[in-house]
Short mmCIF file of C-alpha atoms in Angstrom, two decimals:
data_model
loop_
_atom_site.label_atom_id
_atom_site.label_comp_id
_atom_site.label_asym_id
_atom_site.label_seq_id
_atom_site.Cartn_x
_atom_site.Cartn_y
_atom_site.Cartn_z
CA TRP A 1 104.29 -161.91 42.64
CA LYS A 2 105.87 -164.65 40.60
CA LEU A 3 103.57 -167.56 42.50
CA ARG A 4 100.54 -165.44 41.60
CA LYS A 5 101.63 -164.86 37.89
CA LYS A 6 102.04 -168.46 37.64
CA GLN A 7 98.55 -169.16 39.45
CA TRP A 8 97.11 -166.81 36.40
CA LEU A 9 98.69 -168.20 33.57
CA ALA A 10 97.81 -171.75 34.83
CA LEU A 11 94.36 -170.76 34.17
CA GLY A 12 95.23 -170.73 30.28
CA ILE A 13 95.81 -167.16 29.50
CA ASP A 14 97.81 -166.69 26.46
CA SER A 15 98.21 -163.08 25.52
CA GLY A 16 101.34 -163.31 22.84
CA ASN A 17 98.81 -164.97 20.23
CA GLY A 18 98.06 -162.55 17.39
CA ARG A 19 101.41 -160.68 17.21
CA GLU A 20 104.61 -161.32 15.62
CA GLU A 21 107.52 -161.89 18.00
CA GLY A 22 110.37 -159.51 18.63
CA LEU A 23 108.13 -156.36 18.02
CA LEU A 24 110.31 -154.43 20.09
CA GLY A 25 112.38 -151.89 18.02
CA GLY A 26 109.70 -151.91 15.52
CA LEU A 27 109.41 -154.52 12.24
CA GLU A 28 112.40 -152.73 10.71
CA ALA A 29 114.72 -153.82 13.76
CA LEU A 30 113.50 -157.15 13.61
CA THR A 31 114.12 -157.35 10.12
CA LYS A 32 117.81 -156.04 10.63
CA LEU A 33 118.39 -158.67 12.92
CA LYS A 34 117.26 -161.49 10.98
CA ASN A 35 119.36 -160.41 8.02
CA ALA A 36 122.54 -159.91 10.15
CA ASN A 37 125.35 -162.37 9.28
CA SER A 38 127.33 -161.58 12.29
CA LYS A 39 128.04 -164.58 14.86
CA SER A 40 126.13 -162.89 17.63
CA ARG A 41 123.11 -162.51 15.68
CA GLY A 42 121.57 -165.65 17.36
CA THR A 43 121.66 -164.51 20.78
CA GLU A 44 120.55 -160.78 20.00
CA LEU A 45 117.40 -162.24 18.04
CA ARG A 46 116.60 -164.29 20.69
CA ASP A 47 116.46 -161.28 22.93
CA CYS A 48 114.47 -159.22 20.68
CA GLU A 49 111.90 -161.97 19.75
CA LYS A 50 111.53 -162.30 23.76
CA GLY A 51 110.88 -158.53 23.79
CA THR A 52 107.34 -158.48 22.54
CA SER A 53 105.54 -157.13 25.52
CA LEU A 54 102.88 -158.86 27.36
CA PHE A 55 100.84 -157.38 29.89
CA ASP A 56 101.29 -158.70 33.60
CA PRO A 57 98.13 -160.45 34.69
CA VAL A 58 98.88 -159.76 38.58
CA LEU A 59 99.19 -156.12 37.55
CA THR A 60 95.69 -156.22 35.88
CA GLU A 61 94.48 -158.10 38.94
CA LEU A 62 95.35 -155.24 41.31
CA ILE A 63 93.86 -152.65 38.94
CA LEU A 64 90.72 -154.43 38.89
CA ARG A 65 90.48 -155.17 42.33
CA TRP A 66 91.42 -151.79 43.80
CA PHE A 67 89.75 -149.39 41.33
CA SER A 68 86.70 -151.26 39.88
CA PRO A 69 83.47 -152.88 41.27
CA LYS A 70 82.86 -156.47 41.03
CA GLY A 71 80.28 -156.79 38.34
CA GLY A 72 81.42 -153.52 36.95
CA LYS A 73 82.04 -152.49 33.52
CA VAL A 74 85.44 -152.19 31.82
CA TYR A 75 86.41 -150.45 29.13
CA ASP A 76 90.07 -150.91 27.40
CA PRO A 77 90.77 -148.78 24.22
CA PHE A 78 94.35 -150.65 23.77
CA ALA A 79 93.36 -154.10 24.06
CA GLY A 80 96.29 -155.87 22.57
CA GLY A 81 96.40 -159.31 24.15
CA SER A 82 93.92 -161.42 25.97
CA VAL A 83 95.35 -160.96 29.56
CA ARG A 84 93.47 -157.89 30.71
CA GLY A 85 90.26 -159.13 29.23
CA ALA A 86 90.69 -162.57 30.71
CA VAL A 87 91.48 -161.65 34.13
CA ALA A 88 88.58 -159.21 34.14
CA GLY A 89 86.20 -161.72 33.27
CA ILE A 90 87.49 -164.25 35.64
CA LEU A 91 87.17 -161.53 38.54
CA GLY A 92 83.59 -161.09 37.48
CA ARG A 93 83.95 -157.97 35.37
CA ASP A 94 82.35 -157.23 32.17
CA TYR A 95 85.01 -156.32 29.86
CA THR A 96 85.07 -154.75 26.41
CA GLY A 97 88.48 -154.42 24.78
CA VAL A 98 88.84 -152.60 21.46
CA ASP A 99 91.93 -153.42 19.07
CA ILE A 100 92.65 -152.06 15.58
CA ARG A 101 93.87 -155.59 14.50
CA GLU A 102 91.32 -157.95 13.37
CA GLU A 103 93.76 -161.03 13.84
CA GLN A 104 94.21 -160.01 17.54
CA VAL A 105 90.61 -159.56 18.10
CA LEU A 106 90.20 -163.20 16.96
CA GLU A 107 92.74 -164.79 18.76
CA ASN A 108 91.75 -162.84 22.12
CA ARG A 109 88.05 -164.86 21.47
CA LYS A 110 89.65 -168.01 20.91
CA ASN A 111 91.99 -167.68 24.09
CA TRP A 112 89.03 -166.92 26.20
CA LYS A 113 86.76 -169.70 24.76
CA ARG A 114 89.75 -171.87 25.96
CA ILE A 115 90.02 -170.58 29.38
CA GLN A 116 86.04 -170.55 29.79
CA ALA A 117 85.98 -174.61 28.80
CA LYS A 118 88.87 -175.22 31.14
CA ARG A 119 87.21 -173.52 34.07
CA LYS A 120 84.25 -175.81 33.27
CA GLY A 121 81.47 -173.07 33.41
CA ARG A 122 82.57 -171.32 36.53
CA SER A 123 80.92 -168.07 36.81
CA SER A 124 82.65 -165.09 34.95
CA GLY A 125 81.75 -161.83 33.67
CA VAL A 126 80.97 -161.05 29.82
CA VAL A 127 83.95 -160.53 28.08
CA LYS A 128 84.13 -159.30 24.31
CA TRP A 129 86.99 -157.85 21.71
CA GLU A 130 86.12 -155.74 19.06
CA ARG A 131 87.86 -154.54 15.87
CA ALA A 132 87.30 -151.04 15.92
CA ASN A 133 89.30 -147.45 15.99
CA SER A 134 89.32 -146.54 19.51
CA GLU A 135 89.12 -142.67 18.22
CA THR A 136 85.66 -143.03 17.16
CA TYR A 137 84.47 -146.20 19.17
CA SER A 138 81.28 -145.42 20.90
CA HIS A 139 80.93 -147.66 23.92
CA LYS A 140 77.45 -148.36 24.70
CA GLY A 141 76.32 -147.26 28.40
CA THR A 142 78.54 -146.01 30.73
CA VAL A 143 81.87 -147.91 32.46
CA ASP A 144 82.89 -148.35 35.94
CA LEU A 145 86.95 -148.45 34.94
CA VAL A 146 88.96 -147.22 32.19
CA MET A 147 92.09 -149.69 32.03
CA SER A 148 94.70 -149.71 29.12
CA CYS A 149 98.34 -150.00 28.11
CA PRO A 150 98.74 -147.73 24.90
CA PRO A 151 101.44 -148.44 22.46
CA TYR A 152 104.69 -146.75 23.00
CA GLY A 153 104.95 -144.90 20.11
CA ASP A 154 106.61 -146.88 17.28
CA LEU A 155 108.72 -149.26 19.83
CA GLU A 156 106.69 -151.81 18.80
CA VAL A 157 104.74 -151.73 15.33
CA TYR A 158 101.95 -154.11 15.51
CA SER A 159 100.67 -153.72 11.64
CA SER A 160 101.10 -151.74 8.47
CA ASP A 161 97.28 -150.14 8.97
CA PRO A 162 97.85 -146.39 8.54
CA GLU A 163 94.81 -146.24 11.62
CA ASP A 164 97.22 -148.07 13.69
CA ILE A 165 98.61 -145.62 16.23
CA SER A 166 101.92 -147.67 16.32
CA THR A 167 102.49 -146.78 12.68
CA MET A 168 101.93 -142.99 13.04
CA SER A 169 104.57 -140.28 13.21
CA LEU A 170 105.03 -138.64 16.69
CA GLU A 171 102.73 -135.54 15.88
CA ALA A 172 100.10 -137.80 14.62
CA PHE A 173 100.44 -140.33 17.44
CA ASP A 174 99.86 -137.37 19.89
CA GLU A 175 96.79 -135.98 18.19
CA SER A 176 95.30 -139.62 17.96
CA TYR A 177 96.08 -140.58 21.83
CA LEU A 178 94.48 -137.54 22.67
CA LYS A 179 91.22 -138.28 21.03
CA ILE A 180 91.46 -141.72 21.98
CA ILE A 181 91.55 -140.98 25.98
CA ARG A 182 88.77 -138.41 25.61
CA ALA A 183 86.34 -140.67 23.57
CA ALA A 184 87.25 -143.51 26.38
CA THR A 185 86.76 -141.23 29.64
CA SER A 186 83.48 -139.83 28.02
CA ALA A 187 82.01 -143.28 28.62
CA LEU A 188 83.22 -143.38 32.21
CA LYS A 189 80.64 -142.64 35.03
CA ASN A 190 81.05 -140.04 37.46
CA ASP A 191 83.11 -140.86 40.67
CA ARG A 192 84.97 -143.66 38.82
CA PHE A 193 88.64 -144.29 38.08
CA ALA A 194 90.98 -144.48 35.13
CA VAL A 195 94.18 -146.32 35.18
CA PHE A 196 96.88 -146.38 32.23
CA VAL A 197 100.20 -148.24 32.37
CA VAL A 198 102.86 -146.43 30.54
CA SER A 199 106.38 -145.98 30.11
CA GLU A 200 109.02 -143.74 28.15
CA TYR A 201 110.37 -144.79 24.88
CA ARG A 202 112.83 -142.87 22.81
CA THR A 203 112.35 -140.93 19.37
CA LYS A 204 114.67 -141.45 16.59
CA GLY A 205 116.70 -138.34 17.96
CA GLY A 206 117.51 -140.41 21.17
CA GLY A 207 115.30 -138.47 23.60
CA TYR A 208 112.55 -139.46 25.57
CA ALA A 209 109.05 -138.91 23.88
CA GLY A 210 107.31 -137.79 26.82
CA LEU A 211 104.48 -140.46 26.89
CA VAL A 212 104.05 -140.23 30.65
CA PRO A 213 103.26 -136.42 30.94
CA LYS A 214 101.37 -136.60 27.52
CA THR A 215 99.27 -139.11 29.13
CA ILE A 216 98.67 -137.05 32.46
CA LYS A 217 97.96 -134.04 30.57
CA ALA A 218 95.49 -135.75 27.88
CA PHE A 219 93.39 -137.19 31.10
CA GLU A 220 93.70 -133.45 32.69
CA GLU A 221 92.25 -132.04 29.53
CA ALA A 222 89.50 -134.68 29.64
CA GLY A 223 88.36 -133.48 33.15
CA LEU A 224 89.95 -136.11 35.07
CA THR A 225 92.10 -135.54 38.45
CA PHE A 226 95.62 -137.15 38.26
CA TYR A 227 95.25 -139.15 41.56
CA ASN A 228 97.93 -141.56 41.92
CA GLU A 229 101.10 -143.03 40.70
CA GLY A 230 102.63 -146.42 40.96
CA ILE A 231 106.04 -147.96 39.72
CA LEU A 232 106.24 -151.46 38.68
CA ILE A 233 109.61 -152.45 38.81
CA GLN A 234 110.51 -155.15 36.34
CA GLU A 235 113.29 -157.71 36.69
CA ALA A 236 116.10 -156.67 34.72
CA GLY A 237 117.06 -159.97 33.15
CA ALA A 238 119.40 -159.09 30.15
CA VAL A 239 118.84 -155.47 30.24
CA ALA A 240 122.21 -154.86 31.89
CA MET A 241 124.01 -156.85 29.02
CA ARG A 242 122.03 -154.86 26.54
CA ALA A 243 122.56 -151.39 28.28
CA ALA A 244 126.13 -151.64 28.12
CA ARG A 245 126.89 -150.86 24.69
CA PRO A 246 124.38 -147.57 24.13
CA PHE A 247 125.70 -146.43 27.55
CA LYS A 248 129.09 -146.27 26.45
CA ALA A 249 128.11 -144.71 23.15
CA SER A 250 125.38 -142.28 24.33
CA ARG A 251 125.10 -142.42 28.01
CA LYS A 252 121.30 -143.64 27.76
CA LEU A 253 120.28 -145.34 30.97
CA ALA A 254 118.10 -148.53 30.62
CA ARG A 255 114.67 -148.27 31.77
CA THR A 256 113.42 -151.03 33.81
CA HIS A 257 110.05 -149.87 35.24
CA GLN A 258 106.55 -148.86 34.07
CA ASN A 259 104.25 -145.89 35.35
CA ILE A 260 100.85 -146.90 36.59
CA LEU A 261 99.05 -143.57 36.45
CA VAL A 262 95.55 -143.28 38.32
CA PHE A 263 93.08 -140.64 37.34
CA VAL A 264 89.89 -140.26 38.96
CA LYS A 265 86.48 -138.53 37.33
CA GLY A 266 84.56 -136.76 39.89
CA ASP A 267 84.74 -137.39 43.77
CA ALA A 268 87.70 -139.71 44.82
CA LYS A 269 85.86 -141.03 48.13
CA LYS A 270 82.68 -141.77 46.26
CA ALA A 271 84.75 -143.45 43.43
CA ALA A 272 86.38 -145.58 46.15
CA LYS A 273 83.06 -146.24 47.84
CA ALA A 274 81.91 -147.73 44.41
CA CYS A 275 84.56 -150.03 44.16
CA GLY A 276 83.36 -151.69 47.61
CA PRO A 277 85.61 -153.89 49.63
CA VAL A 278 88.89 -155.37 48.20
CA ASP A 279 88.98 -159.27 47.63
CA ALA A 280 92.36 -160.73 47.55
CA GLU A 281 91.37 -164.38 46.99
CA MET A 282 92.58 -166.16 43.89
CA PRO A 283 89.68 -167.41 41.78
CA GLU A 284 89.25 -171.27 41.36
CA GLY A 285 90.77 -172.45 38.17
#
């Protein structure tokens, strides 16, 4: 997995541009760390700055190879950084990603242009990012895969735009999230898959927000079937050190995995047949 990830990143994927570093915990948390004058602030701040989440290109590769046809159309309603679009394009899929932030869209386009130049004209799918609100965005034509990773509530706050779902209250987030999933799946062809990568985050009261069951419910209400669940186990890294203090104070366990939720619209066997054979060859750089 690590080797494959290095191979993908070597193609020029730079998914961090367009976002502030240290978004985990929200902008308020980062500001508090920067303004702290304790001797330990430096180490805490470095951990936080490294905490801005970046999507794994190997996971993206697996989702695309397993659940979409080569040459198919992929729609991503929570585009974020460039990684999912770049991997999709390199694997020969046409990708449309929507993000609420213009600066993120522009950085993604720049990164894709650099990747294409580095690959020296090797064939790829059509990749585009658009600045829009995914609640009301109308995807032209039908798509072969809906793939995304939504914001985990206000765990990472990406902007001050009131239309940005990461700035919303829990109730407003849930309402917007349901509308976005409905809009995305309405563009999905029959007998096709949708894959969301999610995890849990804690509300201000300390309990889990229930993002995983909310995601399943939203897709089921949109008419899809909950078909597969995978678990991506992440490297613990500094989690053990960061988890010690909150565990002693409140018995909160640190979360070191994400849920890969797979849904099917229509017949699963027909959806699998439409995907074609699984290709495992790493694309040429």
